[in-house]
Coordinates of C-alpha atoms in Angstrom, one line a residue:
M1416 CA 45.7 53.3 44.4
T1417 CA 45.3 49.3 44.3
T1418 CA 41.8 49.9 43.2
A1419 CA 42.6 51.8 40.6
F1420 CA 45.2 49.7 39.5
Q1421 CA 41.9 46.2 39.3
Q1422 CA 40.6 49.1 37.2
Q1423 CA 43.2 49.3 35.3
V1424 CA 43.9 45.3 34.4
F1425 CA 40.2 45.1 33.9
A1426 CA 40.3 47.3 31.2
L1427 CA 43.5 46.3 29.4
D1428 CA 40.8 42.5 29.7
A1429 CA 38.1 44.2 28.3
R1430 CA 40.1 46.2 25.0
Y1431 CA 41.9 43.0 24.1
N1432 CA 38.6 41.5 24.9
A1433 CA 36.9 41.5 21.0
H1434 CA 39.8 39.0 19.8
R1435 CA 38.9 36.1 22.6
A1436 CA 36.9 33.6 19.7
P1437 CA 35.7 36.8 17.5
G1438 CA 32.5 33.8 16.9
S1439 CA 32.1 33.3 20.0
P1440 CA 30.4 36.5 21.8
N1441 CA 28.7 34.8 24.5
F1442 CA 32.4 34.0 25.7
R1443 CA 33.5 37.0 25.4
T1444 CA 30.7 38.2 27.9
L1445 CA 31.8 35.2 30.2
Y1446 CA 35.4 35.8 30.4
I1447 CA 34.9 39.6 31.4
R1448 CA 32.9 38.7 33.9
R1449 CA 34.6 36.2 35.2
R1450 CA 37.8 38.6 35.5
S1451 CA 36.4 41.4 36.9
Q1452 CA 35.5 38.8 40.1
L1453 CA 38.9 37.2 40.3
L1454 CA 40.0 41.3 40.3
R1455 CA 37.3 41.9 42.8
E1456 CA 38.1 38.8 44.9
T1457 CA 42.1 39.2 45.1
Q1458 CA 44.0 41.1 47.4
R1459 CA 47.6 42.8 46.2
D1460 CA 49.7 45.7 47.4
P1461 CA 50.7 48.1 44.5
E1462 CA 53.8 47.4 43.7
R1463 CA 51.9 43.7 42.6
W1464 CA 49.3 45.0 40.7
K1465 CA 51.4 46.8 39.3
Q1466 CA 54.3 44.2 37.9
Y1467 CA 51.2 41.9 37.2
L1468 CA 50.0 44.7 35.1
R1469 CA 53.1 45.0 32.9
L1470 CA 53.6 41.0 32.6
R1471 CA 49.5 40.8 31.3
A1472 CA 49.8 43.2 29.5
T1473 CA 52.9 41.3 27.5
L1474 CA 51.6 38.1 27.8
L1475 CA 48.4 39.5 26.1
A1476 CA 50.0 41.5 23.6
Q1477 CA 52.6 38.1 22.3
R1478 CA 49.0 36.4 21.9
Y1479 CA 46.6 38.7 20.2
G1480 CA 49.3 41.5 19.0
S1481 CA 49.7 45.2 19.6
S1482 CA 46.8 46.6 21.0
G1483 CA 48.2 50.7 21.7
I1484 CA 47.4 50.6 25.1
E1485 CA 49.4 52.2 27.5
T1486 CA 50.9 50.4 30.7
G1487 CA 52.5 52.8 32.7
S1488 CA 51.0 54.4 35.4
S1489 CA 50.9 57.5 34.0
N1490 CA 47.8 56.2 32.2
L1491 CA 45.5 55.2 35.3
S1492 CA 43.9 59.0 35.0
R1493 CA 44.2 59.4 31.0
S1494 CA 43.0 62.9 32.2
S1495 CA 45.3 63.9 29.2
S1496 CA 42.3 62.9 27.4
I1497 CA 40.0 65.4 27.9
S1498 CA 40.9 68.9 29.6
T1499 CA 39.4 72.5 29.5
D1500 CA 39.3 73.7 26.0
H1501 CA 41.0 77.9 27.3
N1502 CA 40.1 79.7 23.7
T1503 CA 36.4 79.0 24.5
S1504 CA 36.2 79.5 28.3
V1505 CA 34.0 81.4 30.2
V1506 CA 34.4 82.6 33.6
T1507 CA 31.6 84.0 35.2
P1508 CA 32.2 87.8 36.1
R1509 CA 32.4 86.7 40.3
G1510 CA 35.4 84.1 39.0
Y1511 CA 34.1 80.5 39.5
L1512 CA 31.1 79.1 37.7
V1513 CA 30.3 77.2 41.1
P1514 CA 31.3 79.5 44.0
T1515 CA 31.2 77.1 47.0
K1516 CA 34.7 77.2 47.6
Q1517 CA 33.0 78.2 51.7
A1518 CA 30.3 76.3 51.6
E1519 CA 30.3 74.5 54.6
A1520 CA 26.4 73.3 54.8
S1521 CA 26.9 71.9 51.3
R1522 CA 30.2 69.6 52.6
A1523 CA 28.5 68.6 55.8
M1524 CA 25.5 66.8 53.8
V1525 CA 28.1 64.7 52.0
G1526 CA 30.6 64.5 55.2
G1527 CA 33.1 66.5 53.7
T1528 CA 34.8 64.2 51.4
S1529 CA 35.7 65.9 48.8
I1530 CA 34.4 65.8 44.7
A1531 CA 36.6 63.4 44.1
E1532 CA 35.7 61.1 46.6
N1533 CA 32.3 61.5 46.1
Y1534 CA 33.0 60.1 42.4
A1535 CA 34.6 57.0 43.2
F1536 CA 33.7 54.9 40.8
V1537 CA 35.6 51.4 41.2
G1538 CA 33.4 48.6 41.3
V1539 CA 31.9 46.3 38.9
H1540 CA 28.1 45.6 39.8
H1541 CA 26.6 43.8 36.8
I1542 CA 27.8 43.1 32.7
F1543 CA 24.4 43.0 30.5
D1544 CA 24.6 41.8 27.7
Q1545 CA 21.2 41.4 25.7
H1546 CA 22.1 43.5 23.0
T1547 CA 23.8 41.6 19.9
E1548 CA 24.6 46.1 18.6
A1549 CA 25.5 49.2 20.0
V1550 CA 23.1 49.9 23.1
T1551 CA 21.8 53.6 21.5
M1552 CA 21.3 55.1 25.7
I1553 CA 20.5 54.3 28.6
K1554 CA 19.0 55.3 31.4
F1555 CA 17.3 54.7 34.9
A1556 CA 13.8 55.4 36.3
N1557 CA 12.7 58.7 37.8
N1558 CA 13.6 59.2 41.2
D1559 CA 14.2 54.9 40.7
K1560 CA 17.6 53.1 42.4
S1561 CA 17.5 49.6 40.9
K1562 CA 15.1 49.7 37.3
I1563 CA 16.7 51.2 33.8
C1564 CA 16.1 50.9 30.4
C1565 CA 18.5 50.4 26.9
S1566 CA 17.6 50.9 23.4
S1567 CA 19.3 49.8 20.9
V1568 CA 20.2 49.1 17.4
D1569 CA 18.9 45.6 17.3
S1570 CA 15.9 46.9 17.3
T1571 CA 14.6 46.4 21.0
L1572 CA 14.5 48.2 23.6
S1573 CA 15.5 45.8 27.1
I1574 CA 14.6 46.7 30.9
C1575 CA 16.6 45.6 33.4
D1576 CA 16.5 45.5 37.7
V1577 CA 20.6 45.8 38.4
T1578 CA 19.5 45.5 42.6
I1579 CA 18.7 42.8 43.8
K1580 CA 21.2 39.6 43.9
P1581 CA 21.6 38.6 41.0
P1582 CA 20.7 41.5 38.5
L1583 CA 17.9 39.9 35.8
I1584 CA 16.5 41.5 32.7
S1585 CA 13.1 42.5 33.3
A1586 CA 11.9 42.6 29.4
I1587 CA 12.7 42.3 26.5
L1588 CA 11.0 44.8 24.2
K1589 CA 10.3 43.7 20.7
G1590 CA 8.3 45.5 17.8
H1591 CA 10.4 48.5 16.1
S1592 CA 11.8 46.9 13.1
K1593 CA 14.9 48.4 12.6
T1594 CA 17.1 51.1 15.5
V1595 CA 15.5 52.4 18.3
T1596 CA 17.3 55.5 18.9
G1597 CA 15.6 56.6 21.9
F1598 CA 13.5 57.0 24.5
D1599 CA 12.1 58.8 27.6
W1600 CA 10.3 57.4 31.2
S1601 CA 6.6 59.4 31.2
A1602 CA 7.0 61.1 35.1
N1603 CA 5.3 58.5 36.7
N1604 CA 8.0 56.3 35.0
D1605 CA 3.9 54.1 33.9
L1606 CA 5.3 54.4 30.4
I1607 CA 7.7 54.4 28.0
V1608 CA 7.7 56.3 24.6
S1609 CA 10.7 54.6 21.9
S1610 CA 11.3 56.0 18.3
S1611 CA 13.3 54.6 15.4
L1612 CA 14.6 54.6 12.3
D1613 CA 11.1 52.4 11.3
G1614 CA 9.7 55.9 11.1
T1615 CA 7.4 55.1 14.0
C1616 CA 7.0 55.3 17.9
R1617 CA 5.7 53.4 20.1
V1618 CA 4.6 53.6 23.8
W1619 CA 5.6 51.5 26.1
K1620 CA 2.9 49.7 29.0
V1621 CA 5.6 49.5 32.0
S1622 CA 3.4 47.4 33.9
D1623 CA 2.7 44.5 31.5
Y1624 CA 5.5 45.3 29.1
S1625 CA 2.6 45.5 26.4
C1626 CA 2.8 48.2 23.6
L1627 CA 0.5 50.3 24.4
R1628 CA 0.1 52.9 20.7
I1629 CA 2.1 52.7 17.3
V1630 CA 2.3 56.5 16.4
Q1631 CA 3.7 56.5 12.1
D1632 CA 5.2 59.5 11.0
S1633 CA 3.2 60.9 7.9
N1634 CA 6.2 60.1 5.8
N1635 CA 7.7 57.9 7.0
S1636 CA 10.9 59.7 7.8
Q1637 CA 13.2 58.3 10.6
L1638 CA 12.7 59.2 13.8
L1639 CA 16.2 60.4 15.5
C1640 CA 15.0 61.5 19.5
C1641 CA 12.1 61.5 21.6
M1642 CA 10.7 63.2 24.7
F1643 CA 7.5 63.6 27.0
Q1644 CA 6.5 67.1 27.8
P1645 CA 7.4 67.3 31.3
I1646 CA 4.1 69.2 32.5
N1647 CA 1.6 66.6 30.1
N1648 CA 2.9 63.4 29.9
N1649 CA -0.1 62.9 27.6
L1650 CA 2.3 64.1 24.5
F1651 CA 5.5 63.3 23.4
I1652 CA 7.7 65.8 21.1
T1653 CA 9.6 63.9 18.0
G1654 CA 12.4 64.4 15.6
N1655 CA 13.3 63.3 12.9
N1656 CA 15.2 63.1 9.7
R1657 CA 13.4 65.9 8.0
G1658 CA 14.5 68.8 10.8
E1659 CA 11.5 68.6 12.2
L1660 CA 9.9 68.4 15.3
K1661 CA 6.9 67.1 15.8
I1662 CA 4.1 66.7 19.0
A1663 CA 1.6 63.2 19.3
N1664 CA -1.0 62.7 21.5
V1665 CA -0.4 59.2 23.8
S1666 CA -4.7 59.2 24.1
T1667 CA -5.2 59.1 20.1
G1668 CA -2.7 57.8 18.4
R1669 CA -1.3 60.5 16.2
F1670 CA 0.9 63.7 15.5
M1671 CA -0.8 67.2 16.1
K1672 CA -1.1 69.5 12.8
N1673 CA 1.5 71.6 14.9
I1674 CA 5.2 71.1 12.3
C1675 CA 8.0 72.8 13.7
K1676 CA 11.5 73.1 11.3
I1677 CA 14.8 73.3 12.8
G1678 CA 16.8 72.2 9.7
G1679 CA 18.9 69.4 9.2
R1680 CA 18.6 65.7 11.2
V1681 CA 17.5 66.5 14.8
L1682 CA 19.4 64.5 16.9
S1683 CA 18.7 65.8 20.9
L1684 CA 16.0 67.6 22.6
A1685 CA 15.7 68.9 26.1
S1686 CA 13.7 70.3 27.9
D1687 CA 13.8 73.0 32.1
T1688 CA 11.4 71.6 34.2
S1689 CA 8.8 74.0 33.7
G1690 CA 8.3 72.7 29.6
K1691 CA 8.1 75.9 28.7
I1692 CA 11.4 76.2 26.7
F1693 CA 13.0 72.8 25.0
W1694 CA 16.6 73.1 23.2
V1695 CA 17.2 70.9 20.0
G1696 CA 20.5 70.1 18.5
N1697 CA 21.0 69.1 14.6
D1698 CA 23.4 67.9 13.0
K1699 CA 24.7 71.3 11.3
G1700 CA 25.9 71.9 14.5
E1701 CA 23.2 74.1 15.7
I1702 CA 21.4 74.5 19.0
I1703 CA 17.8 76.0 19.0
S1704 CA 15.9 77.4 21.3
L1705 CA 11.9 76.9 21.2
F1706 CA 8.8 78.3 23.6
C1707 CA 6.0 75.8 23.6
E1708 CA 2.7 77.3 23.3
L1709 CA -0.2 76.2 25.7
N1710 CA -1.4 73.7 23.1
G1711 CA 1.4 72.2 23.0
A1712 CA 2.4 74.2 19.5
L1713 CA 6.2 74.8 19.6
C1714 CA 7.5 78.1 18.6
K1715 CA 11.6 79.2 17.6
T1716 CA 12.9 82.3 19.4
K1717 CA 16.7 81.8 19.7
K1718 CA 19.3 79.6 17.9
I1719 CA 23.8 79.3 18.1
L1720 CA 25.9 78.0 15.8
L1721 CA 27.7 76.0 17.5
S1722 CA 30.0 74.8 14.9
P1723 CA 29.0 73.9 10.8
N1724 CA 30.8 70.4 10.6
C1725 CA 29.9 70.0 13.5
A1726 CA 27.4 67.2 15.4
I1727 CA 25.1 68.3 18.7
T1728 CA 24.6 64.2 20.0
S1729 CA 23.3 65.2 23.6
L1730 CA 21.2 67.9 25.4
S1731 CA 20.7 67.8 29.7
Y1732 CA 18.7 70.6 31.2
R1733 CA 20.2 71.7 34.8
A1734 CA 18.0 73.7 37.3
W1735 CA 20.5 75.0 39.2
I1736 CA 23.6 73.7 40.3
S1737 CA 24.3 74.7 44.0
R1738 CA 22.3 75.9 47.2
E1739 CA 25.0 78.8 46.1
A1740 CA 24.8 79.2 42.5
R1741 CA 21.5 78.9 40.5
D1742 CA 22.3 79.4 37.1
P1743 CA 21.0 77.2 34.9
L1744 CA 22.5 74.6 32.7
L1745 CA 23.1 73.0 30.0
L1746 CA 25.6 69.6 29.1
V1747 CA 26.6 70.0 25.0
N1748 CA 27.8 67.0 23.2
V1749 CA 29.5 67.9 20.0
T1750 CA 30.9 65.9 17.5
N1751 CA 34.3 68.3 17.2
N1752 CA 35.8 66.8 20.4
S1753 CA 34.3 68.8 22.6
L1754 CA 31.6 69.1 26.0
C1755 CA 30.4 71.9 26.2
L1756 CA 28.4 74.3 29.5
F1757 CA 26.0 77.1 28.4
S1758 CA 24.1 79.3 31.3
V1759 CA 20.1 79.8 30.1
L1760 CA 20.4 83.5 30.5
D1761 CA 16.4 84.4 29.8
G1762 CA 13.4 82.7 29.6
E1763 CA 13.8 82.8 25.7
G1764 CA 16.3 79.3 26.6
T1765 CA 18.8 82.4 25.4
L1766 CA 22.6 80.5 25.9
Q1767 CA 26.1 81.8 27.2
L1768 CA 28.8 79.4 26.6
K1769 CA 30.7 79.5 30.2
R1770 CA 33.0 76.5 29.6
S1771 CA 34.4 74.1 27.1
F1772 CA 36.5 71.2 27.7
Q1773 CA 38.4 68.6 24.8
N1774 CA 36.4 65.2 24.5
R1775 CA 37.5 62.2 21.7
Q1776 CA 34.3 62.5 19.9
Q1777 CA 33.6 62.8 16.1
K1778 CA 30.8 60.2 14.4
H1779 CA 29.1 58.8 17.3
I1780 CA 26.3 60.1 19.0
V1781 CA 28.1 60.2 22.7
R1782 CA 26.1 61.6 25.2
S1783 CA 26.7 62.8 29.2
T1784 CA 24.8 63.8 32.1
F1785 CA 25.1 66.3 35.3
C1786 CA 25.6 64.7 38.5
P1787 CA 22.1 64.0 40.4
I1788 CA 22.5 65.1 43.7
M1789 CA 25.4 67.3 42.7
S1790 CA 23.4 70.4 44.4
F1791 CA 24.6 69.5 47.6
R1792 CA 28.2 69.8 46.8
Q1793 CA 31.4 71.8 47.0
G1794 CA 31.7 72.0 42.9
A1795 CA 29.9 70.2 40.2
C1796 CA 30.7 67.4 38.7
V1797 CA 29.3 66.0 35.3
V1798 CA 30.0 62.9 33.5
T1799 CA 30.2 62.2 29.8
G1800 CA 31.3 59.1 27.4
S1801 CA 34.0 59.2 25.2
E1802 CA 34.9 58.0 22.0
D1803 CA 38.6 56.7 22.9
G1804 CA 36.1 53.8 25.7
S1805 CA 37.0 56.1 28.9
V1806 CA 34.0 57.9 31.3
Y1807 CA 35.7 60.9 32.2
F1808 CA 34.0 62.6 35.5
V1809 CA 34.3 66.6 35.1
D1810 CA 34.4 69.4 37.6
V1811 CA 33.6 71.8 35.6
E1812 CA 34.9 74.4 37.7
K1813 CA 38.2 73.9 37.5
V1814 CA 40.6 74.1 34.4
G1815 CA 43.3 71.3 31.7
S1816 CA 44.2 67.9 33.6
R1817 CA 42.7 69.4 36.9
A1818 CA 39.0 69.2 35.5
V1819 CA 39.2 65.0 35.3
V1820 CA 38.5 63.7 38.6
N1821 CA 37.8 60.2 37.8
T1822 CA 37.8 58.0 34.8
L1823 CA 36.9 54.5 33.7
Q1824 CA 37.6 51.9 31.8
G1825 CA 36.0 48.9 31.7
H1826 CA 34.9 49.1 27.8
A1827 CA 36.2 48.0 25.2
S1828 CA 34.5 50.5 22.3
S1829 CA 33.0 53.4 22.5
V1830 CA 30.8 54.6 25.1
L1831 CA 27.2 55.8 24.0
G1832 CA 25.4 55.9 26.8
I1833 CA 25.3 57.1 30.3
S1834 CA 23.2 57.4 32.8
F1835 CA 22.8 57.6 37.2
N1836 CA 19.9 56.7 39.5
Y1837 CA 18.9 59.0 41.7
D1838 CA 21.4 58.7 44.8
E1839 CA 24.3 58.1 42.1
S1840 CA 25.1 54.8 44.1
L1841 CA 25.0 53.7 40.4
L1842 CA 26.6 54.8 37.1
A1843 CA 25.1 52.7 34.4
T1844 CA 27.3 53.3 30.7
S1845 CA 26.5 51.1 26.9
D1846 CA 28.8 51.0 24.6
L1847 CA 29.3 50.5 20.4
Q1848 CA 30.0 46.9 21.1
G1849 CA 26.8 46.5 22.9
L1850 CA 28.0 45.4 26.6
V1851 CA 26.3 47.6 29.5
I1852 CA 28.0 47.9 32.5
I1853 CA 26.9 49.1 36.1
W1854 CA 29.5 51.2 38.0
K1855 CA 29.1 50.9 41.9
K1856 CA 30.2 52.9 44.5
E1857 CA 33.0 51.2 46.5
N1858 CA 31.4 49.5 49.7
I1859 CA 28.0 50.5 47.9
L1860 CA 25.8 47.1 47.3

């Protein structure tokens, strides 16, 4: 309970932080870092924390005006912001999304703790503020605990090491002239490909942080997303504002002639682990399934329409969700205030809605992710950002308010990017103001 009140006090300060010294963002960042440190070091019983929270909220409101922040104990979980949409929920014939009620072996692997205990991220490990504008995407390197990359509206990328003491910024990658919309790590983390509104993709060498290739779109289209071909990292795929998917060759630095037209603005990409099936989301509310030929060409197979007036901002694939339930799943963020979970039915990428949760998202590119090692646990947890500034841990097996097993409150603006390191010891989140928070589990690091 004490750590919950600490987290709420930190969130209160973060939400008022934009009012402090408006012309000095560096001061605001230093202030919130110091507040985080003091909260970790201070010990109070729950009742004293409750009194302190009320007093702190009153003083801040008097100084800066009302910020619309609730201070009652009911605000601790804020589970009312995200709940199951029963009108669109689909339950499997067996009755559960993840039939692991008797999964004793899975429970033993994690010490018999509950899913809520496993995802009790309560501490702030570090705060980065190297970006002056929104951080559009954040992602840990593959099978790595410490190395993380961020992309930003300020036209740069940054690579950070978060486990050394103190954490540091290893490099700032400069070269794009406009917003960096997304990026991807290669399988062995030796390359990063980034996409930008300047109409180029850049391939970066991680060893010396140099730009290896610049691939220019032939029509100077805005490139909105990109990813490496999972089984052939000499190829990467881009989506642009003309509704086109193009494949580029790293060795030649050129796009291939094959163009797959999707329609709308291509905002998100995902693939299965074999690299044979891809899914694409656009701003028309459509998810298109594609088959990747041996020569790299993409062929459309299926299409579903979620809502004609929404955008598909994030797609995340999981090959299997537990040892007891091996159904492939696709996690989807939609700007109609929903987070959707689909099952993948066949080799053509056909999707069937399993469950939908309400989430505050209407205009920003908000992302979500599966928890990396949930396959060895009872239950199944996903994590999503939100435009209300919170980070939600959702057990997709549960319904209603019980689905939210943890809520992190520390950002003062919409949470856009989200990423776990591979062993789940750290969670990274980024927001609309350019702040990156590295969260840790209790007693970690």
